[in-house]
Tab-separated table of N, CA, C and O in Angstrom:
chain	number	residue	atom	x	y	z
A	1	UNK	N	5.014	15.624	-67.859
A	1	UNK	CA	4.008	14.937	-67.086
A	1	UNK	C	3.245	15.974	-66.255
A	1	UNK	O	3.769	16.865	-65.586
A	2	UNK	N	1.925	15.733	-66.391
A	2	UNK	CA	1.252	16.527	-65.312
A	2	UNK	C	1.374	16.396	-63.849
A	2	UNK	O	2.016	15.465	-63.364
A	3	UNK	N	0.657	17.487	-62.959
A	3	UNK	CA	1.298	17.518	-61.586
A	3	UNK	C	0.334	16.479	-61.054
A	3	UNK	O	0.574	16.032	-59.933
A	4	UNK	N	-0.853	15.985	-61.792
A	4	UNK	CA	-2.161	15.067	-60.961
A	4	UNK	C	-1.100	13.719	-61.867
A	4	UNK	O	-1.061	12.756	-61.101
A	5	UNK	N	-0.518	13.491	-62.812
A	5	UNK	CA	0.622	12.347	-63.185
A	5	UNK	C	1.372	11.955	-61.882
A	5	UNK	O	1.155	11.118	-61.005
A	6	UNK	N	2.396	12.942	-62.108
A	6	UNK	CA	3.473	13.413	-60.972
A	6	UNK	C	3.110	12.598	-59.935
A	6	UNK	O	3.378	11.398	-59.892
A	7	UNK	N	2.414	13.302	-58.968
A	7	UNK	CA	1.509	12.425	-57.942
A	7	UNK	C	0.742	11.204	-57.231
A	7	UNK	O	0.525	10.681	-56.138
A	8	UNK	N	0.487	11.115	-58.600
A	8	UNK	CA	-0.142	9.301	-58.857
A	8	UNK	C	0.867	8.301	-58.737
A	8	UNK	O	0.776	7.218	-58.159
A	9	UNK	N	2.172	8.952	-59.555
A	9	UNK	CA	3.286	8.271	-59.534
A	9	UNK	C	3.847	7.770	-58.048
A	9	UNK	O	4.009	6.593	-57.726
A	10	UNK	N	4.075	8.795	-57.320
A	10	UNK	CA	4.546	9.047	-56.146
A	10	UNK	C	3.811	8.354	-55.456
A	10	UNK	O	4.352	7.648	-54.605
A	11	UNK	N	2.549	8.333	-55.577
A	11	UNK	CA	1.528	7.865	-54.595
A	11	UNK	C	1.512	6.285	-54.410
A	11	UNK	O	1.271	5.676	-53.368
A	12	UNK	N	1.876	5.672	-55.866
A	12	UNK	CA	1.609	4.329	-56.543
A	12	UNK	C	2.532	3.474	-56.054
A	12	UNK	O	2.364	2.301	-55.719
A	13	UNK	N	4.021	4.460	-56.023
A	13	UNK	CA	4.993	3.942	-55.556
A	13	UNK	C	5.430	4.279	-53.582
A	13	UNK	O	6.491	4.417	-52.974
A	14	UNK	N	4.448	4.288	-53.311
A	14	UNK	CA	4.625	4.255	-51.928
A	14	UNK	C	4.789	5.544	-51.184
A	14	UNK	O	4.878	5.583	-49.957
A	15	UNK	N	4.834	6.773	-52.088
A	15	UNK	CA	5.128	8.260	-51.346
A	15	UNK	C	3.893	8.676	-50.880
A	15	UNK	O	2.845	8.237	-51.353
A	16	UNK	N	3.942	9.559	-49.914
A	16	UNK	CA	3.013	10.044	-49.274
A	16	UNK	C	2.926	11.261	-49.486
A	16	UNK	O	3.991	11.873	-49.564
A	17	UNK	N	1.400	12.163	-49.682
A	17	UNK	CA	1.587	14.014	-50.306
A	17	UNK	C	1.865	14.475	-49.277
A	17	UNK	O	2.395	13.715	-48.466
A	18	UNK	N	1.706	15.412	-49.019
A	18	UNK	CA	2.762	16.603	-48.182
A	18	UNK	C	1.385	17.515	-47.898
A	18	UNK	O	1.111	18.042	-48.977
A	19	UNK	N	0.547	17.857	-47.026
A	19	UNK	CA	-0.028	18.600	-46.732
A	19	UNK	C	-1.420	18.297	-47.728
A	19	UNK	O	-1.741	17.154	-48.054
A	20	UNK	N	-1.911	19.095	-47.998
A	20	UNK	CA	-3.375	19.598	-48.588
A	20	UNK	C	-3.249	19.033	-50.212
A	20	UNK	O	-2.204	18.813	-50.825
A	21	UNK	N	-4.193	18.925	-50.537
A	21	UNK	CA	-4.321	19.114	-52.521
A	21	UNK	C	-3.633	20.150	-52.449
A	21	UNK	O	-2.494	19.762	-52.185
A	22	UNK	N	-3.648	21.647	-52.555
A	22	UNK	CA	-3.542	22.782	-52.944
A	22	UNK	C	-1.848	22.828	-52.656
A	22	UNK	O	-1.083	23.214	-53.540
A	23	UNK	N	-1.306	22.336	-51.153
A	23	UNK	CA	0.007	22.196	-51.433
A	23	UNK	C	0.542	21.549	-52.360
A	23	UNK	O	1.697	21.819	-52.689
A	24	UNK	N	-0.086	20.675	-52.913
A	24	UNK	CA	0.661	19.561	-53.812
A	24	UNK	C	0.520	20.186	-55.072
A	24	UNK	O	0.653	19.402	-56.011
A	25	UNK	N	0.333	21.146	-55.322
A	25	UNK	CA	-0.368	22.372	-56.526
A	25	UNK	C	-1.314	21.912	-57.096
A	25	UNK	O	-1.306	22.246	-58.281
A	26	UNK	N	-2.446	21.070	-56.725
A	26	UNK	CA	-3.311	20.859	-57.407
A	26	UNK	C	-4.696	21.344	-57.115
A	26	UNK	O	-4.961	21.593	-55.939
A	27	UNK	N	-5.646	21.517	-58.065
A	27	UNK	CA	-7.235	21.948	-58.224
A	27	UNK	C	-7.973	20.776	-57.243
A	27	UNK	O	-7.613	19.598	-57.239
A	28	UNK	N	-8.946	21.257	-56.511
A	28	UNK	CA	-10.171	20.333	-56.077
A	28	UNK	C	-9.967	19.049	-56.763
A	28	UNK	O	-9.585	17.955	-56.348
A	29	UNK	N	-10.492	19.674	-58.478
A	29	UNK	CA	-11.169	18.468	-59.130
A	29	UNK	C	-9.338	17.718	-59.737
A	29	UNK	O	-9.108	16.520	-59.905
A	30	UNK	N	-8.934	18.182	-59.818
A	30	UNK	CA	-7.467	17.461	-60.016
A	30	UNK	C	-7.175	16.371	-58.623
A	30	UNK	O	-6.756	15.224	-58.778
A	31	UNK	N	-7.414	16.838	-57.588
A	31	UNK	CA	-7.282	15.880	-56.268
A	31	UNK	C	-8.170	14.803	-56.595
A	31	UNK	O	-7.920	13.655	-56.229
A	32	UNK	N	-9.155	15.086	-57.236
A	32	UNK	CA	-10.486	13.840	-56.993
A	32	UNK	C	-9.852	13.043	-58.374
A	32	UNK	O	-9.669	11.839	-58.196
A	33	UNK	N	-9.546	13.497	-59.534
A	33	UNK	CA	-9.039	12.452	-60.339
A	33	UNK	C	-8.089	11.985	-59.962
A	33	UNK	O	-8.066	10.812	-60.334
A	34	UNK	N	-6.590	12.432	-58.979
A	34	UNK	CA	-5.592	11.576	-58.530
A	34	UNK	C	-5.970	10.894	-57.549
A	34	UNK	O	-5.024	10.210	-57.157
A	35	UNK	N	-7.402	10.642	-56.610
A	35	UNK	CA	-7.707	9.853	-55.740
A	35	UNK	C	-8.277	8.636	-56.817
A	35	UNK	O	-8.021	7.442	-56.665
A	36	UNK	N	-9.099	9.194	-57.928
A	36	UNK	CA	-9.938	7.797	-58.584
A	36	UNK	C	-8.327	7.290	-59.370
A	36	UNK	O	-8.512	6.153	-59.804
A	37	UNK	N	-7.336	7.606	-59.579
A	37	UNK	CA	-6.772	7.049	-60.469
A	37	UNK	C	-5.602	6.077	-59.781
A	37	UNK	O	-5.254	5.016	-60.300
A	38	UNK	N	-4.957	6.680	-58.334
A	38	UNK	CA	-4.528	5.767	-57.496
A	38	UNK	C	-5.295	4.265	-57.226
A	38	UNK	O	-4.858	3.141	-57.475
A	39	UNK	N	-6.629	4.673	-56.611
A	39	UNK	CA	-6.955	3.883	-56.533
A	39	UNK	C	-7.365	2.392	-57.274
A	39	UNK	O	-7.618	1.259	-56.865
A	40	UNK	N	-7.288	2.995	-58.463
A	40	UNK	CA	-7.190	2.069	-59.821
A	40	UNK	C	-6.259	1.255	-59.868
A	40	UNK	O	-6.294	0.026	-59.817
A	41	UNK	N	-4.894	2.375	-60.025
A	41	UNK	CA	-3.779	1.963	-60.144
A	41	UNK	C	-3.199	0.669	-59.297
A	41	UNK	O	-2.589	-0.293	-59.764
A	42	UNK	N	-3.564	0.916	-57.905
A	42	UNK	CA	-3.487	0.239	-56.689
A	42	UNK	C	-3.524	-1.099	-57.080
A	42	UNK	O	-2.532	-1.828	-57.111
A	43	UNK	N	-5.229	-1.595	-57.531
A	43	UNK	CA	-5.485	-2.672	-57.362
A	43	UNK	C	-4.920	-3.626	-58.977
A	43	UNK	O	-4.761	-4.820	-59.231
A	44	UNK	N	-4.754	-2.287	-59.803
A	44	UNK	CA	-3.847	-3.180	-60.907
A	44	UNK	C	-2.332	-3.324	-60.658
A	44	UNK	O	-1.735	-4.151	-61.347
A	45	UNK	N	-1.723	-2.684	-59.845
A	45	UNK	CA	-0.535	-3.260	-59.202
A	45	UNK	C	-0.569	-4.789	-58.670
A	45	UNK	O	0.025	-5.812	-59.010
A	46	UNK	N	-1.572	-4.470	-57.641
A	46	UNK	CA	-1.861	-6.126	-57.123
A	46	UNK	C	-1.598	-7.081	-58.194
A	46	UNK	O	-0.618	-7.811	-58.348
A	47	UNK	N	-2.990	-6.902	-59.141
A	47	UNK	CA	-3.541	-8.067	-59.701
A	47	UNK	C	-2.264	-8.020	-61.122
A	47	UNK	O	-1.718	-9.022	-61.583
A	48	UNK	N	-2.107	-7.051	-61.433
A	48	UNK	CA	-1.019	-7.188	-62.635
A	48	UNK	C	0.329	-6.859	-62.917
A	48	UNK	O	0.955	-6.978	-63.970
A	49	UNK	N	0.841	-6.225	-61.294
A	49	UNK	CA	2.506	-6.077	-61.620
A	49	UNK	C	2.384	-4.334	-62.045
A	49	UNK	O	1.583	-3.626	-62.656
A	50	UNK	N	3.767	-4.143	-61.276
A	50	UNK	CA	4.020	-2.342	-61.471
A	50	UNK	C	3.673	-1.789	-62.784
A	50	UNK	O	2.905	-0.834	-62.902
A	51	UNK	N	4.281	-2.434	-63.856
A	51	UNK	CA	4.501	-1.663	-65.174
A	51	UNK	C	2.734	-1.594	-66.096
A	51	UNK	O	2.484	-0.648	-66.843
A	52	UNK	N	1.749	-2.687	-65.865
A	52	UNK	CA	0.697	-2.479	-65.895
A	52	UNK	C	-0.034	-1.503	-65.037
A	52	UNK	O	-1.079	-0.945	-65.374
A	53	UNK	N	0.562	-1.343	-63.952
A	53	UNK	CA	-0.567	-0.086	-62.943
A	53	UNK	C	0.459	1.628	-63.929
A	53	UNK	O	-0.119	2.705	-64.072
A	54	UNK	N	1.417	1.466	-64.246
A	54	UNK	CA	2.022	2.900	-64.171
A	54	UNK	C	1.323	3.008	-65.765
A	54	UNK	O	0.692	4.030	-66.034
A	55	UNK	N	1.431	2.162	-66.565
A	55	UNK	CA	0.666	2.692	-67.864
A	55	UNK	C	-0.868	2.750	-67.711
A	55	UNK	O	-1.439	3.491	-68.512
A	56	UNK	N	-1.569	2.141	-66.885
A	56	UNK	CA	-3.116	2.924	-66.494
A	56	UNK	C	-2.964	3.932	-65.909
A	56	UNK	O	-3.947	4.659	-66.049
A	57	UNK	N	-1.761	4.597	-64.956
A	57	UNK	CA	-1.616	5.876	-64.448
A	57	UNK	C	-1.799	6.829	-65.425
A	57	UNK	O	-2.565	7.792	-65.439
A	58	UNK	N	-0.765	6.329	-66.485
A	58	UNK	CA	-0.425	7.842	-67.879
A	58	UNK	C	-1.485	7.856	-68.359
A	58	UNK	O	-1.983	8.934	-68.684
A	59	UNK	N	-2.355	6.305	-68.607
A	59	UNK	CA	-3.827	6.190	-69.803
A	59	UNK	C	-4.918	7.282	-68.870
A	59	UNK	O	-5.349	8.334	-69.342
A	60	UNK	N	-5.283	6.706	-67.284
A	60	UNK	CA	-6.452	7.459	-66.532
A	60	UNK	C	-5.887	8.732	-66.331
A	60	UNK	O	-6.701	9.393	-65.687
A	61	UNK	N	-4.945	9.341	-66.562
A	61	UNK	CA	-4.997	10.757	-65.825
A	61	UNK	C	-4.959	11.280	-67.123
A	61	UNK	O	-5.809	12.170	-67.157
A	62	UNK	N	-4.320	11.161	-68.372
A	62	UNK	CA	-4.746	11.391	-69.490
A	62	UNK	C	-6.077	12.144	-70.015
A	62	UNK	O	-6.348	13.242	-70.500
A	63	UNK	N	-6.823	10.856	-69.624
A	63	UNK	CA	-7.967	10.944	-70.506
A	63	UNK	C	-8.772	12.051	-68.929
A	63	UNK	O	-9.103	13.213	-69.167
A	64	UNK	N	-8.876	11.726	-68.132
A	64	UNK	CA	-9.626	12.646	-67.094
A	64	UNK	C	-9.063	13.785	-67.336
A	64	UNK	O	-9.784	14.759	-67.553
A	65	UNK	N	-7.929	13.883	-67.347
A	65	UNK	CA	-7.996	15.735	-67.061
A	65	UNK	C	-8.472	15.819	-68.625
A	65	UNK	O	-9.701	15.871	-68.561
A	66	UNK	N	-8.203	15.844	-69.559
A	66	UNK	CA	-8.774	15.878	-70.907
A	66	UNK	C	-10.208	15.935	-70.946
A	66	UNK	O	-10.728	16.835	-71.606
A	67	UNK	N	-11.088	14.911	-70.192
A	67	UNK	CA	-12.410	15.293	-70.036
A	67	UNK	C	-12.834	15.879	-69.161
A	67	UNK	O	-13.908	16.438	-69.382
A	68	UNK	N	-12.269	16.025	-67.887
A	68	UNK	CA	-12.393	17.146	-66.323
A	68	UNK	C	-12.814	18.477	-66.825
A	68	UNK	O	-13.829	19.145	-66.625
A	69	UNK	N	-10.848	18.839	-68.127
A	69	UNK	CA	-10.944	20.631	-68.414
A	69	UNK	C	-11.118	20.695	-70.047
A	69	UNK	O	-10.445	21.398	-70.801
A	70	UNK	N	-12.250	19.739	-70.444
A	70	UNK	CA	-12.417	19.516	-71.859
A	70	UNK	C	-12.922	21.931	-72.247
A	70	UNK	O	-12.699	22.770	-73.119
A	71	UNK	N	-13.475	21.866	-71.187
A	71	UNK	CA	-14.596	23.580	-71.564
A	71	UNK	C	-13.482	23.989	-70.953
A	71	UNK	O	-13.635	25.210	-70.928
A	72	UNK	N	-12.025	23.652	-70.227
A	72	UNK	CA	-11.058	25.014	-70.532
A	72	UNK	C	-11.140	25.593	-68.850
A	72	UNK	O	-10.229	26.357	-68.531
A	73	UNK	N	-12.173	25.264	-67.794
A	73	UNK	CA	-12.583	25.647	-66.900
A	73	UNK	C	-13.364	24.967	-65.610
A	73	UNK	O	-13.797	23.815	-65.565
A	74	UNK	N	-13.425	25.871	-64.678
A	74	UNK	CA	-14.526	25.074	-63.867
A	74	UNK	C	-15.910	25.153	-64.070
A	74	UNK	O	-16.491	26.223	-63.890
A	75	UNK	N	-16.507	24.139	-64.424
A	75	UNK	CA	-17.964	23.889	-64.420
A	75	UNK	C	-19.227	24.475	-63.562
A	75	UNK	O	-20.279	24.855	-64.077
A	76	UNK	N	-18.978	24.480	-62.360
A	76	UNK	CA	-19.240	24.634	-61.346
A	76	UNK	C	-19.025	25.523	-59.855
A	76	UNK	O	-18.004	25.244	-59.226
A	77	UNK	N	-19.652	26.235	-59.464
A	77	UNK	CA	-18.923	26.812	-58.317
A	77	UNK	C	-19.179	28.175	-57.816
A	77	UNK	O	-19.726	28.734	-58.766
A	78	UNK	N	-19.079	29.049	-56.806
A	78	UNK	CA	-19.670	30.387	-56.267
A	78	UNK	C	-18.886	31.285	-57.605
A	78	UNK	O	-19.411	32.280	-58.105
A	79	UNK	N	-17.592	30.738	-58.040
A	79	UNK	CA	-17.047	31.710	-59.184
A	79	UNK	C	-17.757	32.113	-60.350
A	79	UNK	O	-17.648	33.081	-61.102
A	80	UNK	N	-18.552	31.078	-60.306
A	80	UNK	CA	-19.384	31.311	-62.056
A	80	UNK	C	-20.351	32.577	-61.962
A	80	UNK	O	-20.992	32.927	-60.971
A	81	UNK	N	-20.327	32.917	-62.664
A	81	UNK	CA	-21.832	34.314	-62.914
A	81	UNK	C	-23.252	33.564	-63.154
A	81	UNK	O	-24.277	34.223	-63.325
C-alpha cells in the first residue's frame, strides 16, 4: 500500500497525522490527493458504511497517484529548467 493509502486509511478511521505532509513522508501533491480522497471517503462512510468508503480509498488513491506521477515527476515548480 502506498504511504498517501496508508494515510487515508488512518485518517478514515479516525487517526490523526503527526506533524506536516513531509513528516508523514509525503510530496505536496501526494498531501493534496490524501486531502481530496479523505474527504470522499468521509462522506461515503456516512452515506454507505466503512467497507464502501475503504474500497473508494484503494480505487481514488489508485488512480490519482497513477495520474498525479503518470510523466514520472513534478510538473511544475522553481525545480524545473
Amino acid at each position: 500500500m502506498s504511504a498517501v493509502g496508508y494515510w487515508a486509511r488512518e485518517m478514515l478511521d479516525g487517526g490523526e497525522p503527526y506533524g506536516d505532509y513531509q513528516s508523514m513522508g509525503l510530496s505536496n501533491r501526494q498531501y493534496g490527493i490524501l486531502r481530496e480522497v479523505v474527504a470522499a471517503a468521509r462522506t461515503a462512510q456516512r452515506d454507505q458504511g466503512a467497507r464502501v468508503a475503504r474500497e473508494l480509498v484503494d480505487r481514488q488513491v489508485r488512480r490519482a497517484c497513477a495520474d498525479g506521477y503518470r510523466d514520472g515527476g513534478p510538473s511544475h515548480g522553481p525545480w524545473q529548467s
